[in-house]
Amino acid sequence: MPGIVVIGTQWGDEGKGKVTDYLAERSDMVVRYQGGSNAGHTVWIAGQRFALHLVPTGIFYRETRCVMGNGMVIDPVAFAEELDYLHARGVSTENLYLSDRAHLVFPYHQALDEVAEQGLGTDKIGTTLRGIGPAYMDKAARTGIRVADLFEPRRFANLLHRNVEEKNRLLRELYHREGFDEAAIRTQYLDLAERMRPFVTDTSVLVNEALDAGETVLFEGAQGTMLDIDHGTYPYVTASNPVAGGVCIGAGVGPTRIETVIGVVKAYTTRVGDGPFPTELNDPIGDQIREVGHEYGTTTGRPRRVGWLDTVVVRHAARVSGVSALAITLLDVLSGLDEVRVCTAYELDGKRVEHLPASLEQLQQCQPVYETLPGWKEPLDEIRDYRELPQEAKQYLQTIERTCGIPVAILSAGPDRTQTFQLREVPGFGKSHR
Ligand code: IMP
């Protein structure tokens, strides 16, 4: 013990990579438990930008073991590319482990992702087109192919044959697309299997042994609560469970092993992809926040939709994951605004709504109730301590704490490692400061 979970409380892109990187220095192990190469975790180290999609953020610390859990879906091509990218930049992957139970993403998953989106027309989800949904569909249909299958070539060939035959029929007959060459995929994947082999193990055993030995294990969520397939704005969600409960399934640990859940909150709200977004700003303030915050997708390059901070969303996330401390990111982006707003509730048909409705139609109609606060002009880049913050920024943080009922333990006010710092004791980590 302890097991500590870092989750996104909004629609992803909250800066979890930065917070995980900050905590990874004091962790023995960092574990990803869901999602795949749809994720984009950005870390800035000494002026250099690193973007990760599959590999856990702890990889930048040589002593920290990094685990890709069974709940992930792995695209072997993306994995090999990420290994090459890291090695070319001098990052060692000696301490990286990959679950033999994780499912694989195939080129036909990406093709199916694309045709499904096209078929939805204006109702499209706005996926990353990485084949994530179709790969999880095969897992649930019990036709998926797992990492372990790659190392039993006859079994792999049989499973692939069945899948390619079925997917080709679908693609050709329903979507009038070309099919895939089974032999070419088989050769390519068996080749890629050799690159994966050194990393493959039963990661549930590894993680539980670390917890048994009293090591600090950080579970790194990808995407965010509002993209959770059960607790998000369904169907505008991803196909996995980014919430803290996903850790148990996706890493193979029991709930008794989790001591703390840290919820990462961007100081405003963004979302890529479609679906309702009550505090969205389609005005010059939204444009300013997008430009200052470089709000363009790490994985797809798409401009993100931008809005004021929505604490109905954050409270929802905090409840379903049992969040005990908040990490606020990108506070620096709000510098220079005359006033800042925090959505504390919604109004629907003249009634105050405190909880996120399941009905998307209702959510679409919800009007945000705002608390408006004075903004601050000072840039926050040089700030390394709560006491140095402008009074107005402190008031903003206090409003978040009050409306969410959860203390802010970590603050990030700039992209670099050195610009993330502790305000309070981080549960599970004690008082130690960088
Ligand atoms: P998928 O995960 O590619 O199936 O996409 C489903 C939804 O999740 C879409 O709205 C995507 O834009 C969104 N999404 C997936 N991964 C991320 C992420 O890492 N950050 C933000 N949004 C994401």
JSON list of C-alpha atoms in Angstrom, two decimals, residues 126-347:
[
{"chain": "A", "resi": 126, "resn": "GLY", "atom": "CA", "xyz": [-16.51, 12.53, -32.72]},
{"chain": "A", "resi": 127, "resn": "THR", "atom": "CA", "xyz": [-14.23, 9.63, -31.81]},
{"chain": "A", "resi": 128, "resn": "THR", "atom": "CA", "xyz": [-10.47, 9.72, -32.23]},
{"chain": "A", "resi": 129, "resn": "LEU", "atom": "CA", "xyz": [-10.85, 7.07, -35.01]},
{"chain": "A", "resi": 130, "resn": "ARG", "atom": "CA", "xyz": [-8.26, 4.89, -33.26]},
{"chain": "A", "resi": 131, "resn": "GLY", "atom": "CA", "xyz": [-10.53, 1.83, -33.30]},
{"chain": "A", "resi": 132, "resn": "ILE", "atom": "CA", "xyz": [-11.09, 1.96, -29.55]},
{"chain": "A", "resi": 133, "resn": "GLY", "atom": "CA", "xyz": [-14.88, 1.41, -29.53]},
{"chain": "A", "resi": 134, "resn": "PRO", "atom": "CA", "xyz": [-14.84, -1.52, -31.98]},
{"chain": "A", "resi": 135, "resn": "ALA", "atom": "CA", "xyz": [-11.96, -3.19, -30.05]},
{"chain": "A", "resi": 136, "resn": "TYR", "atom": "CA", "xyz": [-13.94, -3.01, -26.79]},
{"chain": "A", "resi": 137, "resn": "MET", "atom": "CA", "xyz": [-17.00, -4.26, -28.71]},
{"chain": "A", "resi": 138, "resn": "ASP", "atom": "CA", "xyz": [-15.09, -7.40, -29.68]},
{"chain": "A", "resi": 139, "resn": "LYS", "atom": "CA", "xyz": [-13.93, -7.82, -26.08]},
{"chain": "A", "resi": 140, "resn": "ALA", "atom": "CA", "xyz": [-17.55, -7.74, -24.87]},
{"chain": "A", "resi": 141, "resn": "ALA", "atom": "CA", "xyz": [-18.67, -9.99, -27.74]},
{"chain": "A", "resi": 142, "resn": "ARG", "atom": "CA", "xyz": [-15.95, -12.47, -26.67]},
{"chain": "A", "resi": 143, "resn": "THR", "atom": "CA", "xyz": [-14.41, -12.47, -30.11]},
{"chain": "A", "resi": 144, "resn": "GLY", "atom": "CA", "xyz": [-11.50, -10.16, -29.20]},
{"chain": "A", "resi": 145, "resn": "ILE", "atom": "CA", "xyz": [-7.85, -11.15, -29.52]},
{"chain": "A", "resi": 146, "resn": "ARG", "atom": "CA", "xyz": [-5.59, -10.64, -26.50]},
{"chain": "A", "resi": 147, "resn": "VAL", "atom": "CA", "xyz": [-1.87, -9.98, -26.19]},
{"chain": "A", "resi": 148, "resn": "ALA", "atom": "CA", "xyz": [-1.35, -13.56, -24.91]},
{"chain": "A", "resi": 149, "resn": "ASP", "atom": "CA", "xyz": [-2.85, -14.93, -28.15]},
{"chain": "A", "resi": 150, "resn": "LEU", "atom": "CA", "xyz": [-0.01, -13.41, -30.18]},
{"chain": "A", "resi": 151, "resn": "PHE", "atom": "CA", "xyz": [2.37, -15.93, -28.63]},
{"chain": "A", "resi": 152, "resn": "GLU", "atom": "CA", "xyz": [0.35, -18.97, -29.69]},
{"chain": "A", "resi": 153, "resn": "PRO", "atom": "CA", "xyz": [0.63, -18.56, -33.47]},
{"chain": "A", "resi": 154, "resn": "ARG", "atom": "CA", "xyz": [-1.85, -21.30, -34.40]},
{"chain": "A", "resi": 155, "resn": "ARG", "atom": "CA", "xyz": [-4.51, -19.97, -32.05]},
{"chain": "A", "resi": 156, "resn": "PHE", "atom": "CA", "xyz": [-3.77, -16.41, -33.19]},
{"chain": "A", "resi": 157, "resn": "ALA", "atom": "CA", "xyz": [-4.17, -17.43, -36.85]},
{"chain": "A", "resi": 158, "resn": "ASN", "atom": "CA", "xyz": [-7.55, -19.08, -36.12]},
{"chain": "A", "resi": 159, "resn": "LEU", "atom": "CA", "xyz": [-8.88, -16.12, -34.17]},
{"chain": "A", "resi": 160, "resn": "LEU", "atom": "CA", "xyz": [-7.67, -13.66, -36.77]},
{"chain": "A", "resi": 161, "resn": "HIS", "atom": "CA", "xyz": [-9.22, -15.71, -39.56]},
{"chain": "A", "resi": 162, "resn": "ARG", "atom": "CA", "xyz": [-12.62, -15.66, -37.89]},
{"chain": "A", "resi": 163, "resn": "ASN", "atom": "CA", "xyz": [-12.40, -11.94, -37.18]},
{"chain": "A", "resi": 164, "resn": "VAL", "atom": "CA", "xyz": [-11.15, -10.82, -40.60]},
{"chain": "A", "resi": 165, "resn": "GLU", "atom": "CA", "xyz": [-13.78, -12.96, -42.32]},
{"chain": "A", "resi": 166, "resn": "GLU", "atom": "CA", "xyz": [-16.56, -11.40, -40.25]},
{"chain": "A", "resi": 167, "resn": "LYS", "atom": "CA", "xyz": [-15.25, -7.83, -40.45]},
{"chain": "A", "resi": 168, "resn": "ASN", "atom": "CA", "xyz": [-14.64, -8.07, -44.20]},
{"chain": "A", "resi": 169, "resn": "ARG", "atom": "CA", "xyz": [-18.20, -9.24, -44.71]},
{"chain": "A", "resi": 170, "resn": "LEU", "atom": "CA", "xyz": [-19.46, -6.31, -42.68]},
{"chain": "A", "resi": 171, "resn": "LEU", "atom": "CA", "xyz": [-17.24, -3.78, -44.43]},
{"chain": "A", "resi": 172, "resn": "ARG", "atom": "CA", "xyz": [-18.01, -5.06, -47.92]},
{"chain": "A", "resi": 173, "resn": "GLU", "atom": "CA", "xyz": [-21.69, -5.88, -47.67]},
{"chain": "A", "resi": 174, "resn": "LEU", "atom": "CA", "xyz": [-22.95, -3.24, -45.27]},
{"chain": "A", "resi": 175, "resn": "TYR", "atom": "CA", "xyz": [-20.53, -0.37, -45.85]},
{"chain": "A", "resi": 176, "resn": "HIS", "atom": "CA", "xyz": [-19.35, -1.10, -49.43]},
{"chain": "A", "resi": 177, "resn": "ARG", "atom": "CA", "xyz": [-15.72, -0.81, -48.42]},
{"chain": "A", "resi": 178, "resn": "GLU", "atom": "CA", "xyz": [-12.69, -2.89, -49.30]},
{"chain": "A", "resi": 179, "resn": "GLY", "atom": "CA", "xyz": [-11.83, -5.72, -46.96]},
{"chain": "A", "resi": 180, "resn": "PHE", "atom": "CA", "xyz": [-8.51, -6.51, -45.26]},
{"chain": "A", "resi": 181, "resn": "ASP", "atom": "CA", "xyz": [-5.80, -8.98, -46.27]},
{"chain": "A", "resi": 182, "resn": "GLU", "atom": "CA", "xyz": [-5.70, -11.53, -43.46]},
{"chain": "A", "resi": 183, "resn": "ALA", "atom": "CA", "xyz": [-2.21, -12.86, -44.31]},
{"chain": "A", "resi": 184, "resn": "ALA", "atom": "CA", "xyz": [-0.73, -9.36, -44.32]},
{"chain": "A", "resi": 185, "resn": "ILE", "atom": "CA", "xyz": [-2.17, -8.58, -40.87]},
{"chain": "A", "resi": 186, "resn": "ARG", "atom": "CA", "xyz": [-1.01, -11.95, -39.53]},
{"chain": "A", "resi": 187, "resn": "THR", "atom": "CA", "xyz": [2.58, -11.40, -40.68]},
{"chain": "A", "resi": 188, "resn": "GLN", "atom": "CA", "xyz": [2.64, -7.81, -39.46]},
{"chain": "A", "resi": 189, "resn": "TYR", "atom": "CA", "xyz": [1.22, -8.66, -36.02]},
{"chain": "A", "resi": 190, "resn": "LEU", "atom": "CA", "xyz": [3.44, -11.69, -35.47]},
{"chain": "A", "resi": 191, "resn": "ASP", "atom": "CA", "xyz": [6.39, -9.43, -36.29]},
{"chain": "A", "resi": 192, "resn": "LEU", "atom": "CA", "xyz": [5.16, -6.76, -33.87]},
{"chain": "A", "resi": 193, "resn": "ALA", "atom": "CA", "xyz": [4.62, -9.47, -31.24]},
{"chain": "A", "resi": 194, "resn": "GLU", "atom": "CA", "xyz": [8.40, -9.87, -31.05]},
{"chain": "A", "resi": 195, "resn": "ARG", "atom": "CA", "xyz": [8.73, -6.18, -30.16]},
{"chain": "A", "resi": 196, "resn": "MET", "atom": "CA", "xyz": [6.08, -6.62, -27.49]},
{"chain": "A", "resi": 197, "resn": "ARG", "atom": "CA", "xyz": [7.39, -9.89, -26.04]},
{"chain": "A", "resi": 198, "resn": "PRO", "atom": "CA", "xyz": [9.99, -8.47, -23.62]},
{"chain": "A", "resi": 199, "resn": "PHE", "atom": "CA", "xyz": [7.32, -6.36, -21.90]},
{"chain": "A", "resi": 200, "resn": "VAL", "atom": "CA", "xyz": [4.56, -8.96, -21.58]},
{"chain": "A", "resi": 201, "resn": "THR", "atom": "CA", "xyz": [3.66, -10.41, -18.20]},
{"chain": "A", "resi": 202, "resn": "ASP", "atom": "CA", "xyz": [0.78, -11.03, -15.78]},
{"chain": "A", "resi": 203, "resn": "THR", "atom": "CA", "xyz": [0.62, -7.42, -14.61]},
{"chain": "A", "resi": 204, "resn": "SER", "atom": "CA", "xyz": [-2.03, -8.06, -11.92]},
{"chain": "A", "resi": 205, "resn": "VAL", "atom": "CA", "xyz": [0.56, -10.19, -10.09]},
{"chain": "A", "resi": 206, "resn": "LEU", "atom": "CA", "xyz": [3.18, -7.47, -10.50]},
{"chain": "A", "resi": 207, "resn": "VAL", "atom": "CA", "xyz": [0.92, -4.68, -9.21]},
{"chain": "A", "resi": 208, "resn": "ASN", "atom": "CA", "xyz": [-0.37, -6.68, -6.24]},
{"chain": "A", "resi": 209, "resn": "GLU", "atom": "CA", "xyz": [3.16, -7.69, -5.27]},
{"chain": "A", "resi": 210, "resn": "ALA", "atom": "CA", "xyz": [4.16, -4.02, -5.29]},
{"chain": "A", "resi": 211, "resn": "LEU", "atom": "CA", "xyz": [1.18, -3.15, -3.07]},
{"chain": "A", "resi": 212, "resn": "ASP", "atom": "CA", "xyz": [1.98, -6.07, -0.75]},
{"chain": "A", "resi": 213, "resn": "ALA", "atom": "CA", "xyz": [5.54, -4.76, -0.42]},
{"chain": "A", "resi": 214, "resn": "GLY", "atom": "CA", "xyz": [4.19, -1.37, 0.70]},
{"chain": "A", "resi": 215, "resn": "GLU", "atom": "CA", "xyz": [5.21, 0.42, -2.46]},
{"chain": "A", "resi": 216, "resn": "THR", "atom": "CA", "xyz": [3.38, 3.50, -3.72]},
{"chain": "A", "resi": 217, "resn": "VAL", "atom": "CA", "xyz": [1.38, 2.60, -6.81]},
{"chain": "A", "resi": 218, "resn": "LEU", "atom": "CA", "xyz": [-0.20, 5.35, -8.88]},
{"chain": "A", "resi": 219, "resn": "PHE", "atom": "CA", "xyz": [-3.11, 4.42, -11.16]},
{"chain": "A", "resi": 220, "resn": "GLU", "atom": "CA", "xyz": [-3.27, 6.82, -14.07]},
{"chain": "A", "resi": 221, "resn": "GLY", "atom": "CA", "xyz": [-6.69, 7.39, -15.64]},
{"chain": "A", "resi": 222, "resn": "ALA", "atom": "CA", "xyz": [-7.01, 8.29, -19.30]},
{"chain": "A", "resi": 223, "resn": "GLN", "atom": "CA", "xyz": [-9.87, 10.38, -20.70]},
{"chain": "A", "resi": 224, "resn": "GLY", "atom": "CA", "xyz": [-12.24, 11.74, -18.04]},
{"chain": "A", "resi": 225, "resn": "THR", "atom": "CA", "xyz": [-15.35, 10.95, -16.02]},
{"chain": "A", "resi": 226, "resn": "MET", "atom": "CA", "xyz": [-17.70, 12.57, -18.53]},
{"chain": "A", "resi": 227, "resn": "LEU", "atom": "CA", "xyz": [-16.32, 10.20, -21.16]},
{"chain": "A", "resi": 228, "resn": "ASP", "atom": "CA", "xyz": [-16.90, 7.14, -18.95]},
{"chain": "A", "resi": 229, "resn": "ILE", "atom": "CA", "xyz": [-19.18, 4.64, -20.67]},
{"chain": "A", "resi": 230, "resn": "ASP", "atom": "CA", "xyz": [-21.34, 4.28, -17.52]},
{"chain": "A", "resi": 231, "resn": "HIS", "atom": "CA", "xyz": [-21.05, 7.65, -15.80]},
{"chain": "A", "resi": 232, "resn": "GLY", "atom": "CA", "xyz": [-20.43, 10.04, -18.69]},
{"chain": "A", "resi": 233, "resn": "THR", "atom": "CA", "xyz": [-22.66, 11.78, -21.22]},
{"chain": "A", "resi": 234, "resn": "TYR", "atom": "CA", "xyz": [-23.61, 8.54, -23.00]},
{"chain": "A", "resi": 235, "resn": "PRO", "atom": "CA", "xyz": [-23.48, 7.94, -25.96]},
{"chain": "A", "resi": 236, "resn": "TYR", "atom": "CA", "xyz": [-20.92, 10.76, -26.37]},
{"chain": "A", "resi": 237, "resn": "VAL", "atom": "CA", "xyz": [-18.35, 8.81, -24.40]},
{"chain": "A", "resi": 238, "resn": "THR", "atom": "CA", "xyz": [-15.43, 6.47, -24.87]},
{"chain": "A", "resi": 239, "resn": "ALA", "atom": "CA", "xyz": [-15.82, 2.70, -24.55]},
{"chain": "A", "resi": 240, "resn": "SER", "atom": "CA", "xyz": [-14.08, 2.16, -21.20]},
{"chain": "A", "resi": 241, "resn": "ASN", "atom": "CA", "xyz": [-14.33, 3.20, -17.53]},
{"chain": "A", "resi": 242, "resn": "PRO", "atom": "CA", "xyz": [-11.95, 6.05, -16.67]},
{"chain": "A", "resi": 243, "resn": "VAL", "atom": "CA", "xyz": [-13.57, 6.40, -13.20]},
{"chain": "A", "resi": 244, "resn": "ALA", "atom": "CA", "xyz": [-11.69, 5.11, -10.15]},
{"chain": "A", "resi": 245, "resn": "GLY", "atom": "CA", "xyz": [-13.79, 1.92, -10.14]},
{"chain": "A", "resi": 246, "resn": "GLY", "atom": "CA", "xyz": [-12.19, 1.07, -13.49]},
{"chain": "A", "resi": 247, "resn": "VAL", "atom": "CA", "xyz": [-8.89, 0.50, -11.67]},
{"chain": "A", "resi": 248, "resn": "CYS", "atom": "CA", "xyz": [-10.09, -2.71, -10.05]},
{"chain": "A", "resi": 249, "resn": "ILE", "atom": "CA", "xyz": [-11.20, -4.25, -13.34]},
{"chain": "A", "resi": 250, "resn": "GLY", "atom": "CA", "xyz": [-8.49, -2.80, -15.53]},
{"chain": "A", "resi": 251, "resn": "ALA", "atom": "CA", "xyz": [-5.48, -3.42, -13.31]},
{"chain": "A", "resi": 252, "resn": "GLY", "atom": "CA", "xyz": [-6.61, -6.54, -11.45]},
{"chain": "A", "resi": 253, "resn": "VAL", "atom": "CA", "xyz": [-6.57, -5.12, -7.90]},
{"chain": "A", "resi": 254, "resn": "GLY", "atom": "CA", "xyz": [-9.26, -5.21, -5.24]},
{"chain": "A", "resi": 255, "resn": "PRO", "atom": "CA", "xyz": [-11.06, -2.05, -4.03]},
{"chain": "A", "resi": 256, "resn": "THR", "atom": "CA", "xyz": [-9.46, -2.46, -0.60]},
{"chain": "A", "resi": 257, "resn": "ARG", "atom": "CA", "xyz": [-6.08, -1.61, -2.15]},
{"chain": "A", "resi": 258, "resn": "ILE", "atom": "CA", "xyz": [-7.10, 1.92, -3.11]},
{"chain": "A", "resi": 259, "resn": "GLU", "atom": "CA", "xyz": [-6.38, 4.52, -0.48]},
{"chain": "A", "resi": 260, "resn": "THR", "atom": "CA", "xyz": [-6.86, 7.81, -2.26]},
{"chain": "A", "resi": 261, "resn": "VAL", "atom": "CA", "xyz": [-8.43, 9.23, -5.39]},
{"chain": "A", "resi": 262, "resn": "ILE", "atom": "CA", "xyz": [-7.14, 12.53, -6.76]},
{"chain": "A", "resi": 263, "resn": "GLY", "atom": "CA", "xyz": [-9.47, 14.33, -9.16]},
{"chain": "A", "resi": 264, "resn": "VAL", "atom": "CA", "xyz": [-7.78, 16.49, -11.77]},
{"chain": "A", "resi": 265, "resn": "VAL", "atom": "CA", "xyz": [-9.78, 19.61, -12.63]},
{"chain": "A", "resi": 266, "resn": "LYS", "atom": "CA", "xyz": [-8.85, 21.98, -15.41]},
{"chain": "A", "resi": 267, "resn": "ALA", "atom": "CA", "xyz": [-9.53, 25.57, -14.23]},
{"chain": "A", "resi": 268, "resn": "TYR", "atom": "CA", "xyz": [-12.06, 25.84, -17.08]},
{"chain": "A", "resi": 269, "resn": "THR", "atom": "CA", "xyz": [-13.80, 23.17, -19.16]},
{"chain": "A", "resi": 270, "resn": "THR", "atom": "CA", "xyz": [-12.95, 21.71, -22.57]},
{"chain": "A", "resi": 271, "resn": "ARG", "atom": "CA", "xyz": [-14.31, 18.90, -24.65]},
{"chain": "A", "resi": 272, "resn": "VAL", "atom": "CA", "xyz": [-13.34, 17.37, -27.98]},
{"chain": "A", "resi": 273, "resn": "GLY", "atom": "CA", "xyz": [-15.96, 15.49, -29.86]},
{"chain": "A", "resi": 274, "resn": "ASP", "atom": "CA", "xyz": [-19.68, 16.10, -29.89]},
{"chain": "A", "resi": 275, "resn": "GLY", "atom": "CA", "xyz": [-22.39, 16.11, -27.23]},
{"chain": "A", "resi": 276, "resn": "PRO", "atom": "CA", "xyz": [-23.93, 18.54, -24.71]},
{"chain": "A", "resi": 277, "resn": "PHE", "atom": "CA", "xyz": [-21.71, 21.06, -22.92]},
{"chain": "A", "resi": 278, "resn": "PRO", "atom": "CA", "xyz": [-23.73, 23.46, -20.70]},
{"chain": "A", "resi": 279, "resn": "THR", "atom": "CA", "xyz": [-21.00, 26.03, -19.99]},
{"chain": "A", "resi": 280, "resn": "GLU", "atom": "CA", "xyz": [-19.63, 26.17, -23.55]},
{"chain": "A", "resi": 281, "resn": "LEU", "atom": "CA", "xyz": [-18.38, 29.60, -24.66]},
{"chain": "A", "resi": 282, "resn": "ASN", "atom": "CA", "xyz": [-18.86, 30.40, -28.34]},
{"chain": "A", "resi": 283, "resn": "ASP", "atom": "CA", "xyz": [-17.47, 33.91, -28.01]},
{"chain": "A", "resi": 284, "resn": "PRO", "atom": "CA", "xyz": [-14.16, 35.84, -27.92]},
{"chain": "A", "resi": 285, "resn": "ILE", "atom": "CA", "xyz": [-13.51, 34.75, -24.29]},
{"chain": "A", "resi": 286, "resn": "GLY", "atom": "CA", "xyz": [-13.76, 31.10, -25.39]},
{"chain": "A", "resi": 287, "resn": "ASP", "atom": "CA", "xyz": [-11.41, 31.83, -28.31]},
{"chain": "A", "resi": 288, "resn": "GLN", "atom": "CA", "xyz": [-8.93, 33.54, -25.97]},
{"chain": "A", "resi": 289, "resn": "ILE", "atom": "CA", "xyz": [-8.92, 30.60, -23.57]},
{"chain": "A", "resi": 290, "resn": "ARG", "atom": "CA", "xyz": [-8.46, 28.15, -26.49]},
{"chain": "A", "resi": 291, "resn": "GLU", "atom": "CA", "xyz": [-5.48, 30.06, -27.85]},
{"chain": "A", "resi": 292, "resn": "VAL", "atom": "CA", "xyz": [-3.77, 30.79, -24.53]},
{"chain": "A", "resi": 293, "resn": "GLY", "atom": "CA", "xyz": [-4.37, 27.22, -23.33]},
{"chain": "A", "resi": 294, "resn": "HIS", "atom": "CA", "xyz": [-3.30, 25.68, -26.68]},
{"chain": "A", "resi": 295, "resn": "GLU", "atom": "CA", "xyz": [-6.55, 23.75, -26.61]},
{"chain": "A", "resi": 296, "resn": "TYR", "atom": "CA", "xyz": [-5.99, 21.52, -29.61]},
{"chain": "A", "resi": 297, "resn": "GLY", "atom": "CA", "xyz": [-6.12, 17.70, -29.31]},
{"chain": "A", "resi": 298, "resn": "THR", "atom": "CA", "xyz": [-2.82, 15.90, -28.55]},
{"chain": "A", "resi": 299, "resn": "THR", "atom": "CA", "xyz": [-3.98, 12.84, -30.49]},
{"chain": "A", "resi": 300, "resn": "THR", "atom": "CA", "xyz": [-6.06, 14.38, -33.29]},
{"chain": "A", "resi": 301, "resn": "GLY", "atom": "CA", "xyz": [-5.05, 18.07, -33.42]},
{"chain": "A", "resi": 302, "resn": "ARG", "atom": "CA", "xyz": [-8.74, 19.05, -33.35]},
{"chain": "A", "resi": 303, "resn": "PRO", "atom": "CA", "xyz": [-9.63, 22.41, -31.74]},
{"chain": "A", "resi": 304, "resn": "ARG", "atom": "CA", "xyz": [-11.27, 21.74, -28.38]},
{"chain": "A", "resi": 305, "resn": "ARG", "atom": "CA", "xyz": [-14.59, 23.26, -27.37]},
{"chain": "A", "resi": 306, "resn": "VAL", "atom": "CA", "xyz": [-14.07, 25.62, -24.42]},
{"chain": "A", "resi": 307, "resn": "GLY", "atom": "CA", "xyz": [-16.28, 26.79, -21.53]},
{"chain": "A", "resi": 308, "resn": "TRP", "atom": "CA", "xyz": [-16.34, 28.02, -17.92]},
{"chain": "A", "resi": 309, "resn": "LEU", "atom": "CA", "xyz": [-15.62, 25.63, -15.09]},
{"chain": "A", "resi": 310, "resn": "ASP", "atom": "CA", "xyz": [-18.67, 23.46, -14.35]},
{"chain": "A", "resi": 311, "resn": "THR", "atom": "CA", "xyz": [-18.73, 22.23, -10.76]},
{"chain": "A", "resi": 312, "resn": "VAL", "atom": "CA", "xyz": [-21.92, 20.20, -11.34]},
{"chain": "A", "resi": 313, "resn": "VAL", "atom": "CA", "xyz": [-19.69, 18.08, -13.56]},
{"chain": "A", "resi": 314, "resn": "VAL", "atom": "CA", "xyz": [-16.81, 18.03, -11.04]},
{"chain": "A", "resi": 315, "resn": "ARG", "atom": "CA", "xyz": [-19.12, 17.07, -8.14]},
{"chain": "A", "resi": 316, "resn": "HIS", "atom": "CA", "xyz": [-20.59, 14.27, -10.26]},
{"chain": "A", "resi": 317, "resn": "ALA", "atom": "CA", "xyz": [-17.07, 13.00, -10.98]},
{"chain": "A", "resi": 318, "resn": "ALA", "atom": "CA", "xyz": [-16.07, 13.34, -7.34]},
{"chain": "A", "resi": 319, "resn": "ARG", "atom": "CA", "xyz": [-19.08, 11.32, -6.20]},
{"chain": "A", "resi": 320, "resn": "VAL", "atom": "CA", "xyz": [-18.75, 8.40, -8.61]},
{"chain": "A", "resi": 321, "resn": "SER", "atom": "CA", "xyz": [-15.02, 8.03, -7.93]},
{"chain": "A", "resi": 322, "resn": "GLY", "atom": "CA", "xyz": [-14.85, 8.99, -4.24]},
{"chain": "A", "resi": 323, "resn": "VAL", "atom": "CA", "xyz": [-12.40, 11.83, -4.90]},
{"chain": "A", "resi": 324, "resn": "SER", "atom": "CA", "xyz": [-10.62, 12.99, -1.74]},
{"chain": "A", "resi": 325, "resn": "ALA", "atom": "CA", "xyz": [-8.41, 15.76, -3.11]},
{"chain": "A", "resi": 326, "resn": "LEU", "atom": "CA", "xyz": [-8.39, 17.98, -6.18]},
{"chain": "A", "resi": 327, "resn": "ALA", "atom": "CA", "xyz": [-5.52, 18.95, -8.46]},
{"chain": "A", "resi": 328, "resn": "ILE", "atom": "CA", "xyz": [-6.28, 22.19, -10.33]},
{"chain": "A", "resi": 329, "resn": "THR", "atom": "CA", "xyz": [-4.47, 22.63, -13.63]},
{"chain": "A", "resi": 330, "resn": "LEU", "atom": "CA", "xyz": [-4.01, 25.39, -16.19]},
{"chain": "A", "resi": 331, "resn": "LEU", "atom": "CA", "xyz": [-4.95, 28.18, -13.77]},
{"chain": "A", "resi": 332, "resn": "ASP", "atom": "CA", "xyz": [-2.41, 30.39, -15.59]},
{"chain": "A", "resi": 333, "resn": "VAL", "atom": "CA", "xyz": [-4.57, 30.32, -18.74]},
{"chain": "A", "resi": 334, "resn": "LEU", "atom": "CA", "xyz": [-7.24, 32.45, -17.03]},
{"chain": "A", "resi": 335, "resn": "SER", "atom": "CA", "xyz": [-4.83, 35.32, -16.29]},
{"chain": "A", "resi": 336, "resn": "GLY", "atom": "CA", "xyz": [-5.86, 38.55, -18.01]},
{"chain": "A", "resi": 337, "resn": "LEU", "atom": "CA", "xyz": [-9.63, 38.06, -17.94]},
{"chain": "A", "resi": 338, "resn": "ASP", "atom": "CA", "xyz": [-11.72, 40.83, -16.37]},
{"chain": "A", "resi": 339, "resn": "GLU", "atom": "CA", "xyz": [-13.93, 38.32, -14.61]},
{"chain": "A", "resi": 340, "resn": "VAL", "atom": "CA", "xyz": [-14.11, 34.56, -14.25]},
{"chain": "A", "resi": 341, "resn": "ARG", "atom": "CA", "xyz": [-17.19, 32.41, -13.79]},
{"chain": "A", "resi": 342, "resn": "VAL", "atom": "CA", "xyz": [-17.88, 29.17, -11.98]},
{"chain": "A", "resi": 343, "resn": "CYS", "atom": "CA", "xyz": [-21.03, 27.19, -12.73]},
{"chain": "A", "resi": 344, "resn": "THR", "atom": "CA", "xyz": [-22.43, 26.03, -9.39]},
{"chain": "A", "resi": 345, "resn": "ALA", "atom": "CA", "xyz": [-25.75, 24.50, -10.53]},
{"chain": "A", "resi": 346, "resn": "TYR", "atom": "CA", "xyz": [-28.11, 24.37, -13.53]},
{"chain": "A", "resi": 347, "resn": "GLU", "atom": "CA", "xyz": [-31.56, 25.74, -14.05]}
]
